[in-house]
Coordinates of C-alpha atoms in Angstrom, one line a residue:
M1 CA -12.1 -38.0 -34.2
K2 CA -11.6 -39.2 -37.9
N3 CA -15.0 -40.2 -38.5
R4 CA -16.4 -36.8 -37.4
A5 CA -13.9 -35.2 -39.8
T6 CA -15.2 -37.1 -42.5
T7 CA -18.7 -36.6 -41.8
D8 CA -18.3 -32.6 -41.5
G9 CA -16.4 -32.8 -44.9
R10 CA -19.5 -34.5 -46.5
I11 CA -21.9 -31.9 -45.0
A12 CA -19.5 -29.2 -46.3
L13 CA -19.6 -30.4 -49.6
H14 CA -23.2 -30.9 -49.8
L15 CA -23.5 -27.5 -48.3
A16 CA -21.4 -25.8 -50.9
F17 CA -23.6 -27.5 -53.5
L18 CA -26.6 -26.2 -52.0
V19 CA -25.2 -22.5 -52.2
L20 CA -24.0 -22.9 -55.6
A21 CA -27.6 -24.0 -56.7
A22 CA -29.0 -21.0 -54.8
T23 CA -27.0 -18.6 -56.4
M24 CA -27.4 -20.0 -59.6
F25 CA -31.1 -19.7 -59.4
L26 CA -30.8 -15.8 -59.6
W27 CA -27.7 -15.7 -61.7
S28 CA -27.7 -13.3 -64.7
G29 CA -24.7 -13.8 -66.6
R30 CA -24.3 -10.0 -67.3
L31 CA -21.8 -7.6 -66.4
H32 CA -23.5 -4.8 -64.2
S33 CA -21.0 -2.0 -63.5
S34 CA -17.9 -0.3 -64.6
D35 CA -15.7 -2.3 -62.1
G36 CA -16.8 -5.6 -63.3
F37 CA -15.9 -4.4 -67.0
A38 CA -12.5 -3.3 -66.0
M39 CA -11.6 -6.5 -64.2
Y40 CA -12.9 -8.4 -66.8
A41 CA -11.3 -6.6 -69.6
V42 CA -7.8 -7.5 -68.1
N43 CA -9.0 -11.4 -68.5
D44 CA -10.1 -10.8 -72.2
S45 CA -7.0 -8.8 -72.9
L46 CA -4.8 -11.8 -71.4
V47 CA -6.8 -14.4 -73.4
R48 CA -6.8 -12.8 -76.5
Y49 CA -3.5 -10.6 -76.8
G50 CA -1.4 -12.2 -74.0
R51 CA -1.4 -8.5 -72.3
Y52 CA -3.0 -7.1 -69.5
D53 CA -3.9 -3.6 -70.4
I54 CA -7.8 -2.5 -70.8
E55 CA -7.8 -0.5 -73.9
Q56 CA -10.8 -2.1 -74.8
L57 CA -12.1 0.4 -72.4
H58 CA -10.4 3.4 -73.9
W59 CA -14.0 5.1 -74.0
M60 CA -14.2 5.2 -70.5
D61 CA -11.0 7.3 -70.3
I62 CA -9.4 7.1 -66.8
Q63 CA -12.7 6.1 -65.0
Q64 CA -11.4 2.9 -64.2
G65 CA -8.1 2.8 -65.5
T66 CA -5.0 4.8 -65.6
Y67 CA -2.4 5.4 -68.6
G68 CA 0.8 3.6 -67.9
R69 CA 3.7 2.0 -69.7
G70 CA 3.6 2.3 -73.5
G71 CA 0.8 5.0 -73.2
W72 CA -1.8 2.3 -72.7
L73 CA -4.7 2.3 -70.3
Y74 CA -4.5 -0.1 -67.1
S75 CA -7.0 -1.2 -64.8
R76 CA -6.3 0.1 -61.2
K77 CA -7.5 -3.1 -59.6
G78 CA -5.7 -6.1 -58.2
L79 CA -4.6 -8.8 -60.1
G80 CA -6.3 -11.8 -58.0
T81 CA -9.9 -12.0 -59.5
S82 CA -8.2 -12.0 -62.8
M83 CA -5.9 -14.7 -62.0
A84 CA -8.8 -16.6 -60.4
G85 CA -11.4 -16.3 -63.7
F86 CA -8.8 -16.5 -66.2
P87 CA -9.4 -20.4 -66.7
L88 CA -13.0 -19.7 -66.8
T89 CA -12.4 -17.0 -69.5
V90 CA -10.3 -19.4 -71.4
L91 CA -13.0 -21.9 -71.4
G92 CA -15.5 -19.4 -72.8
F93 CA -13.5 -19.3 -75.7
V94 CA -12.8 -22.9 -76.3
L95 CA -15.9 -24.6 -75.5
P96 CA -18.6 -24.0 -78.4
G97 CA -21.8 -22.2 -77.6
L98 CA -20.8 -20.3 -74.8
G99 CA -19.5 -16.8 -74.4
P100 CA -16.4 -15.9 -72.1
V101 CA -18.5 -13.3 -70.1
Q102 CA -21.1 -15.8 -69.1
T103 CA -18.3 -18.2 -68.1
S104 CA -16.3 -16.0 -66.2
L105 CA -19.2 -14.7 -64.2
L106 CA -19.4 -18.3 -62.9
L107 CA -16.6 -17.4 -60.5
A108 CA -18.2 -15.6 -57.8
P109 CA -20.9 -18.4 -57.4
L110 CA -18.0 -21.0 -57.2
L111 CA -16.2 -18.9 -54.9
T112 CA -19.2 -18.2 -52.6
A113 CA -19.8 -22.0 -52.5
L114 CA -16.4 -22.8 -51.6
S115 CA -16.5 -20.0 -48.9
A116 CA -19.6 -21.6 -47.5
A117 CA -17.9 -24.9 -47.0
L118 CA -14.9 -23.3 -45.2
L119 CA -17.4 -21.5 -42.9
Y120 CA -19.0 -24.6 -42.0
L121 CA -15.7 -26.4 -41.2
A122 CA -14.3 -23.2 -39.2
A123 CA -17.8 -23.4 -37.2
R124 CA -17.4 -27.0 -36.5
R125 CA -13.7 -26.8 -35.7
A126 CA -14.2 -24.0 -33.1
F127 CA -17.6 -25.7 -31.6
P128 CA -17.5 -29.2 -31.8
H129 CA -19.8 -29.9 -29.3
T130 CA -22.7 -27.8 -30.6
P131 CA -25.2 -29.5 -33.2
R132 CA -24.2 -29.5 -36.9
A133 CA -27.5 -27.9 -37.6
A134 CA -26.2 -24.9 -35.7
A135 CA -22.8 -24.4 -37.9
W136 CA -25.3 -25.3 -40.9
L137 CA -27.6 -22.4 -40.0
A138 CA -24.8 -19.9 -39.5
T139 CA -23.3 -20.7 -42.6
V140 CA -26.7 -20.5 -44.5
A141 CA -27.1 -17.0 -42.7
W142 CA -24.0 -15.9 -44.4
A143 CA -24.2 -17.5 -47.8
L144 CA -27.9 -16.4 -48.6
G145 CA -28.9 -14.0 -45.6
S146 CA -26.5 -11.5 -46.2
V147 CA -25.0 -9.1 -48.7
A148 CA -22.9 -12.2 -50.0
W149 CA -25.7 -13.5 -52.1
P150 CA -26.2 -10.5 -54.6
Y151 CA -22.5 -9.9 -55.1
T152 CA -22.5 -13.7 -56.7
K153 CA -24.1 -12.0 -59.8
T154 CA -21.2 -9.6 -60.1
F155 CA -17.5 -9.9 -61.4
F156 CA -16.1 -7.8 -58.3
S157 CA -13.2 -8.6 -56.0
E158 CA -15.5 -9.2 -52.7
P159 CA -16.2 -12.9 -53.2
L160 CA -12.6 -13.5 -53.6
V161 CA -11.5 -11.6 -50.5
A162 CA -14.0 -13.2 -48.8
L163 CA -13.0 -16.6 -49.5
A164 CA -9.4 -15.4 -48.5
T165 CA -10.5 -14.3 -45.2
I166 CA -12.5 -17.3 -44.1
G167 CA -9.8 -19.7 -45.6
A168 CA -7.0 -18.0 -43.4
F169 CA -9.6 -18.0 -40.5
E170 CA -10.1 -21.6 -40.8
R171 CA -6.5 -22.5 -40.8
L172 CA -5.9 -20.3 -37.9
L173 CA -8.2 -22.5 -36.0
A174 CA -6.5 -25.5 -37.1
L175 CA -3.2 -24.1 -35.8
R176 CA -4.7 -23.4 -32.6
D177 CA -5.4 -27.2 -32.3
H178 CA -2.1 -28.4 -33.8
P179 CA 0.7 -25.5 -32.9
Q180 CA 3.2 -27.3 -34.6
S181 CA 1.4 -27.9 -37.8
R182 CA 3.1 -26.4 -40.9
R183 CA 0.2 -27.0 -43.0
A184 CA -1.9 -24.9 -41.3
A185 CA 0.7 -22.1 -40.9
F186 CA 1.3 -22.4 -44.7
G187 CA -2.4 -22.0 -45.3
I188 CA -2.7 -18.9 -43.4
G189 CA 0.3 -17.2 -45.4
A190 CA -1.4 -18.4 -48.6
W191 CA -4.7 -17.4 -48.0
V192 CA -3.9 -13.9 -46.6
G193 CA -1.4 -13.3 -49.8
L194 CA -4.3 -14.2 -52.0
G195 CA -6.3 -11.4 -50.4
I196 CA -3.5 -9.3 -50.8
V197 CA -3.1 -10.0 -54.3
T198 CA -6.5 -9.5 -54.9
R199 CA -6.9 -6.3 -52.8
S200 CA -3.9 -4.5 -51.5
A201 CA -5.8 -2.9 -48.6
H202 CA -6.3 -6.5 -47.4
A203 CA -2.9 -6.2 -46.0
I204 CA -4.7 -4.8 -42.8
V205 CA -5.7 -8.3 -41.7
A206 CA -2.1 -9.5 -41.6
P207 CA -1.3 -8.1 -38.4
F208 CA -4.1 -9.7 -36.5
F209 CA -3.4 -13.4 -37.9
A210 CA 0.5 -13.0 -37.0
L211 CA -0.2 -11.9 -33.5
T212 CA -2.6 -14.5 -33.0
A213 CA -0.6 -17.2 -34.3
L214 CA 2.5 -15.8 -32.1
F215 CA 0.1 -16.1 -29.1
I216 CA -0.6 -19.7 -30.1
T217 CA 2.7 -20.9 -30.8
W218 CA 4.5 -18.9 -27.6
P219 CA 6.2 -21.6 -25.6
R220 CA 4.5 -21.2 -21.9
D221 CA 7.0 -24.3 -20.3
L222 CA 9.5 -21.8 -19.7
P223 CA 10.4 -18.9 -17.0
P224 CA 8.1 -16.0 -17.9
R225 CA 10.9 -13.8 -17.7
D226 CA 13.4 -15.5 -19.8
I227 CA 12.3 -13.7 -23.2
V228 CA 15.6 -14.8 -25.1
R229 CA 14.9 -18.4 -24.6
R230 CA 11.2 -18.2 -25.5
W231 CA 12.2 -16.6 -28.8
R232 CA 14.5 -19.3 -29.5
A233 CA 12.1 -21.9 -28.6
L234 CA 9.6 -20.6 -31.0
P235 CA 8.7 -23.1 -34.0
W236 CA 10.4 -21.1 -36.5
G237 CA 9.8 -23.6 -39.2
V238 CA 6.2 -23.1 -38.7
W239 CA 6.8 -19.5 -39.2
L240 CA 8.6 -19.7 -42.5
S241 CA 6.0 -21.8 -43.7
A242 CA 3.7 -18.8 -43.2
A243 CA 6.0 -16.1 -44.4
W244 CA 7.1 -17.4 -47.8
P245 CA 3.5 -17.1 -49.4
L246 CA 3.2 -13.7 -48.2
M247 CA 6.7 -12.8 -49.8
V248 CA 5.4 -14.2 -53.1
A249 CA 1.9 -12.6 -52.8
L250 CA 3.9 -9.3 -52.1
G251 CA 6.6 -10.0 -55.2
L252 CA 3.2 -10.3 -57.3
V253 CA 1.7 -7.0 -56.2
L254 CA 4.8 -4.9 -56.8
G255 CA 5.9 -6.9 -59.9
Y256 CA 2.3 -6.2 -61.4
N257 CA 2.6 -2.3 -60.2
W258 CA 5.9 -2.4 -62.2
A259 CA 4.8 -4.0 -65.3
R260 CA 1.7 -1.6 -65.4
F261 CA 3.2 1.8 -64.4
G262 CA 6.9 1.3 -64.4
N263 CA 7.4 1.8 -60.5
P264 CA 6.6 -1.2 -58.1
F265 CA 5.0 1.4 -55.6
E266 CA 2.5 3.1 -58.0
S267 CA -0.9 1.4 -57.8
G268 CA -2.4 3.9 -60.4
Y269 CA -5.2 5.5 -58.3
L270 CA -5.5 9.1 -58.9
D271 CA -4.8 12.1 -56.9
F272 CA -8.2 12.5 -55.1
E273 CA -8.8 8.7 -54.6
T274 CA -7.5 9.0 -51.0
F275 CA -8.6 8.6 -47.2
S276 CA -9.8 11.6 -47.1
A277 CA -13.5 11.2 -46.0
N278 CA -14.9 12.3 -42.8
W279 CA -14.4 9.5 -40.5
L280 CA -17.5 9.8 -38.4
I281 CA -19.7 9.9 -41.4
G282 CA -17.9 7.1 -43.0
I283 CA -18.1 4.9 -40.2
S284 CA -21.6 5.4 -39.3
G285 CA -22.6 5.4 -43.0
Q286 CA -21.1 1.8 -43.2
L287 CA -23.2 0.7 -40.2
I288 CA -26.4 2.3 -39.6
S289 CA -27.1 4.7 -42.4
P290 CA -30.4 4.1 -44.5
G291 CA -28.6 4.0 -47.8
R292 CA -25.7 1.7 -46.9
G293 CA -25.9 0.6 -43.4
L294 CA -24.7 -3.1 -42.7
L295 CA -27.8 -3.5 -40.6
W296 CA -30.4 -3.0 -43.1
Y297 CA -28.7 -5.9 -45.4
V298 CA -27.7 -8.3 -42.6
P299 CA -30.6 -8.2 -40.1
W300 CA -29.3 -11.1 -37.9
L301 CA -26.5 -8.8 -36.9
V302 CA -28.7 -7.5 -34.2
L303 CA -28.4 -10.8 -32.4
L304 CA -24.7 -10.8 -32.6
P305 CA -24.1 -9.4 -29.2
L306 CA -25.7 -12.6 -27.6
G307 CA -23.2 -14.9 -29.4
V308 CA -19.9 -12.9 -28.8
R309 CA -19.7 -13.6 -25.2
A310 CA -20.4 -17.5 -25.7
A311 CA -17.6 -17.3 -28.7
W312 CA -15.0 -15.8 -26.8
R313 CA -15.4 -18.4 -24.0
R314 CA -15.1 -21.3 -26.2
A315 CA -12.8 -19.8 -28.9
P316 CA -10.9 -16.5 -27.8
E317 CA -8.2 -16.6 -30.5
G318 CA -11.0 -16.8 -33.6
T319 CA -13.3 -14.4 -31.7
G320 CA -10.5 -11.7 -31.4
V321 CA -9.6 -12.1 -34.7
A322 CA -13.0 -11.7 -36.1
L323 CA -13.9 -8.8 -34.1
G324 CA -10.3 -7.1 -34.8
V325 CA -10.7 -7.9 -38.6
F326 CA -14.1 -6.3 -39.0
A327 CA -13.2 -3.1 -36.9
A328 CA -10.1 -2.7 -38.9
Y329 CA -12.2 -2.8 -42.1
V330 CA -14.9 -0.3 -40.7
L331 CA -12.1 2.0 -39.5
L332 CA -10.1 1.7 -42.8
Y333 CA -12.9 2.3 -45.3
G334 CA -14.9 4.9 -43.5
K335 CA -11.9 7.0 -44.1
W336 CA -11.9 6.3 -47.9
Y337 CA -13.0 9.1 -50.0
M338 CA -15.8 6.8 -51.4
W339 CA -17.0 4.6 -48.3
S340 CA -20.2 3.9 -50.0
G341 CA -18.5 1.7 -52.6
G342 CA -20.2 3.2 -55.7
S343 CA -22.6 1.4 -57.7
A344 CA -23.1 -1.5 -55.4
W345 CA -25.6 -3.1 -53.0
G346 CA -25.0 -2.4 -49.8
P347 CA -21.6 -1.4 -47.9
R348 CA -19.5 -3.3 -50.7
F349 CA -16.0 -2.8 -48.7
L350 CA -17.5 -4.7 -45.6
V351 CA -18.4 -7.8 -47.7
P352 CA -15.1 -9.8 -46.9
T353 CA -15.5 -9.4 -43.3
V354 CA -19.5 -10.8 -43.0
P355 CA -18.2 -14.5 -43.0
L356 CA -16.5 -13.9 -39.8
L357 CA -19.4 -12.3 -38.0
A358 CA -21.6 -15.2 -39.3
W359 CA -19.1 -17.6 -37.6
L360 CA -19.7 -15.6 -34.3
S361 CA -23.5 -16.2 -34.9
T362 CA -22.8 -20.0 -34.4
P363 CA -23.5 -20.0 -30.5
I364 CA -26.9 -18.2 -31.2
A365 CA -28.0 -20.8 -33.7
A366 CA -27.1 -23.6 -31.2
R367 CA -29.1 -22.0 -28.1
R368 CA -31.7 -20.0 -30.2
P369 CA -32.1 -21.7 -33.7
R370 CA -35.5 -20.3 -34.0
L371 CA -35.0 -16.7 -33.4
L372 CA -31.7 -16.6 -35.7
G373 CA -33.9 -18.6 -38.4
L374 CA -36.3 -16.0 -38.3
F375 CA -33.7 -13.0 -39.0
V376 CA -32.1 -15.5 -41.5
L377 CA -35.3 -15.4 -43.3
L378 CA -35.6 -11.5 -43.0
G379 CA -32.3 -11.5 -44.8
I380 CA -32.7 -13.7 -47.5
G381 CA -35.8 -11.7 -48.4
V382 CA -34.2 -8.4 -48.3
N383 CA -31.1 -9.9 -50.4
A384 CA -33.4 -11.7 -52.9
V385 CA -34.8 -8.1 -53.7
A386 CA -31.1 -7.1 -54.9
C387 CA -30.6 -10.3 -56.8
C388 CA -33.8 -9.4 -58.9
G389 CA -33.0 -5.8 -59.2
I390 CA -29.4 -6.3 -59.9
S391 CA -30.2 -8.0 -63.0
T392 CA -31.0 -4.6 -64.3
S393 CA -29.4 -1.6 -62.5
T394 CA -27.5 -1.2 -59.3
K395 CA -28.0 2.4 -59.0
H396 CA -30.5 2.2 -56.0
G397 CA -28.5 0.2 -53.6
S398 CA -30.7 -0.2 -50.6
P399 CA -33.7 -2.5 -49.6
I400 CA -35.7 0.8 -48.6
W401 CA -35.3 2.0 -52.0
A402 CA -35.9 -1.1 -53.6
L403 CA -39.3 -1.8 -51.4
N404 CA -40.6 1.9 -51.3
R405 CA -38.6 4.3 -53.4
T406 CA -41.5 7.2 -52.9
R407 CA -41.8 7.0 -49.1
C408 CA -37.7 7.2 -48.8
Q409 CA -37.5 10.2 -51.0
R410 CA -40.2 12.0 -49.1
F411 CA -38.6 10.7 -45.8
L412 CA -35.2 12.2 -46.9
K413 CA -36.6 15.5 -48.2
R414 CA -38.7 16.2 -45.3
S415 CA -35.9 15.5 -42.7
T416 CA -32.9 17.3 -44.2
P417 CA -33.8 19.3 -47.0
K418 CA -30.5 20.6 -48.2
S419 CA -28.0 18.6 -46.2
P420 CA -25.1 17.0 -48.3
T421 CA -24.6 14.5 -45.7
W422 CA -27.7 12.9 -46.6
C423 CA -26.8 13.0 -50.0
A424 CA -24.2 10.3 -49.3
W425 CA -26.1 8.8 -46.5
G426 CA -29.3 8.1 -48.0
C427 CA -30.9 5.8 -50.3
T428 CA -31.9 8.2 -53.0
P429 CA -29.6 8.8 -55.9
R430 CA -27.8 12.1 -55.2
S431 CA -29.3 14.1 -57.9
T432 CA -32.8 13.5 -56.6
L433 CA -32.2 15.3 -53.3
P434 CA -32.2 19.3 -53.0
G435 CA -29.0 20.7 -52.5
C436 CA -26.8 17.7 -54.2
R437 CA -25.9 18.8 -57.9
R438 CA -26.6 16.6 -60.7
R439 CA -23.5 15.3 -62.1
P440 CA -23.3 14.2 -65.9
S441 CA -22.9 10.5 -66.6
T442 CA -19.6 8.9 -67.7
R443 CA -21.5 6.3 -69.7
P444 CA -21.8 7.0 -73.5
P445 CA -25.1 6.2 -74.7
C446 CA -25.5 2.5 -75.8
S447 CA -21.9 1.8 -74.5
R448 CA -23.2 -1.2 -72.3
Q449 CA -25.3 -2.6 -75.0
V450 CA -22.2 -2.3 -77.7
W451 CA -19.6 -4.2 -75.2
S452 CA -21.8 -6.6 -74.0
A453 CA -22.6 -7.6 -77.5
C454 CA -18.8 -7.8 -78.1
W455 CA -18.4 -10.2 -75.0
R456 CA -21.3 -12.3 -75.4
S457 CA -19.6 -13.6 -78.7
P458 CA -18.2 -17.0 -78.0
Q459 CA -15.4 -16.7 -80.7
P460 CA -12.6 -13.8 -80.9
S461 CA -13.0 -11.0 -83.3
P462 CA -11.0 -11.3 -86.4
A463 CA -9.1 -7.7 -85.7
W464 CA -9.3 -4.4 -84.2
N465 CA -9.1 -2.7 -87.3
A466 CA -11.1 -3.0 -90.3
P467 CA -9.1 -3.5 -93.6
D468 CA -9.4 0.2 -94.6
G469 CA -7.9 1.3 -91.0
K470 CA -10.8 2.6 -89.4
P471 CA -12.4 1.2 -86.3
S472 CA -15.0 -1.3 -86.9
H473 CA -18.3 -1.1 -85.1
S474 CA -20.1 -4.3 -85.9
S475 CA -17.4 -6.9 -84.5
G476 CA -15.0 -7.6 -82.1
W477 CA -13.4 -5.0 -79.9
S478 CA -14.2 -2.0 -81.5
S479 CA -14.7 1.5 -80.4
P480 CA -18.3 2.4 -79.5
P481 CA -20.2 4.7 -81.7
H482 CA -20.2 7.5 -78.9
G483 CA -17.2 8.7 -76.8
G484 CA -13.8 7.3 -76.8
C485 CA -12.0 7.8 -80.6
S486 CA -15.1 8.8 -82.2
G487 CA -14.4 12.6 -81.4
K488 CA -16.7 13.3 -78.6
P489 CA -14.9 12.8 -75.4
T490 CA -16.9 11.4 -72.5
K491 CA -17.5 13.7 -69.4
P492 CA -16.1 12.1 -66.1
N493 CA -18.0 11.4 -63.6
R494 CA -15.5 12.9 -61.0
R495 CA -14.1 16.2 -59.9
I496 CA -11.6 17.4 -62.4
T497 CA -8.1 17.2 -61.0
P498 CA -4.9 18.7 -62.8
R499 CA -3.7 15.0 -63.0
W500 CA -6.6 13.9 -64.7
R501 CA -6.9 16.6 -67.2
Q502 CA -3.0 16.3 -67.8
L503 CA -3.3 12.7 -68.3
S504 CA -6.5 13.1 -70.8
N505 CA -4.9 15.7 -72.7
A506 CA -1.6 13.9 -73.1
C507 CA -2.8 10.4 -74.0
R508 CA -6.0 10.9 -76.1
P509 CA -4.2 12.5 -79.2
R510 CA -1.7 9.4 -79.5
A511 CA -5.1 7.2 -79.9
C512 CA -7.4 9.3 -81.7
A513 CA -5.3 11.6 -83.8
S514 CA -5.3 8.9 -86.8
G515 CA -8.4 7.4 -86.1
K516 CA -7.2 4.2 -85.4
M517 CA -7.2 2.0 -82.1
A518 CA -4.0 2.0 -80.3
H519 CA -3.8 -1.5 -79.6
P520 CA -2.2 -4.1 -82.1
A521 CA -4.1 -6.4 -84.0
P522 CA -5.0 -9.6 -81.9
N523 CA -3.5 -12.9 -82.6
S524 CA -5.9 -16.0 -83.2
F525 CA -6.8 -17.8 -80.0

């Protein structure tokens, strides 16, 4: 048993290096979306100023942030990604010849490689009698043959949430083998807590892990009707080992909310960012729509029914958790007002659940490896297109769009010429379809180039403001030449709401009336 575990550990390590090499082969080292800008801005503020605001992105207004304590702009994203990427950002400032953006963007490839190792170990733990090649193929199916690969080029939270999901899942399987293991219980709580700190909505998976752990540790040697004695016989030390990391994670979330907005229960999301979408459209859109359907981006999912039955017979606890977590994510984000995930590749919000689906494909890899391998190669081809395309833009997030843009447009125009549903469902941009209004862009001209140039600098900028008190556009964290505090307010790419207008009118004069930035001059690093 010990020799088998050692061998599996070595293979998992080699597989992690293989996945890391594959992801770095198409790595770009650039920020590609406003979400990535916002999450990286927190890191940069922490390193440069010891603060956690995103006043560098003041020109975005409240597109990715919300005004909070002190009238400053704060990110609405979770703290987990910034915490994980903080050492890499510091490394980019310390080492000569490197930029902090480039070193920070190494986070997603490293997290994906670690997730691949944990997925392999989870497959070997649940299916010890299957060939090691089956677990290896299932891991490659997730790491390179699914949407996980393109997200290694971003600074999104999805890679870290996926790592937290598969890490908690692997520890749950360890608890199944050793019900009295406090180490396994602590791992479950720590991984689930990390996911919650990264994305608060990830708390929806906690009941599935808690109920399964209760089923595993429930004493069965006592009379069935003696419920009180059974509750007393539970290994409460194991449960406490899992509970206190969750409490720490909850404290971090509430404390971060309080530090930003003065209220532990205020996350900063705007009044229209709610769970208000049409549920049927959201669920079907995430699964089968031509623009965001998971089946288009992960082709081997069509074979998954062949492996669920075998996985249930061998590991019913893990199978139940995998299916439950996936269903919970689909139902939750199917109701979110932007269930498509915005400018991203595929169903962005379902990315953390894909490693659990890959674990369910392990029996298929054992029985029909050639068939699964063929679909994995198809998935690698589809997502390799994304890895090349994301180097320039993530606006057209569909393999159909990437492979044949004209045919996709014609199909949608011919099928439903004035259907607003297809504007969200389809693989074309909303503004290219009849019946869809073109909305103004939020990004000022050349703003991405300006901020990329600032963040590529390997050394901290000398100051926010020039000696004469006017914002400097030549170096450091300066106001871009268009938008922000330049006198030309940006046009929000969102529906104008009373709260949006109130916040914008109340906070903009403070920063722009004098022509100076509202952030204090940074200290030298």
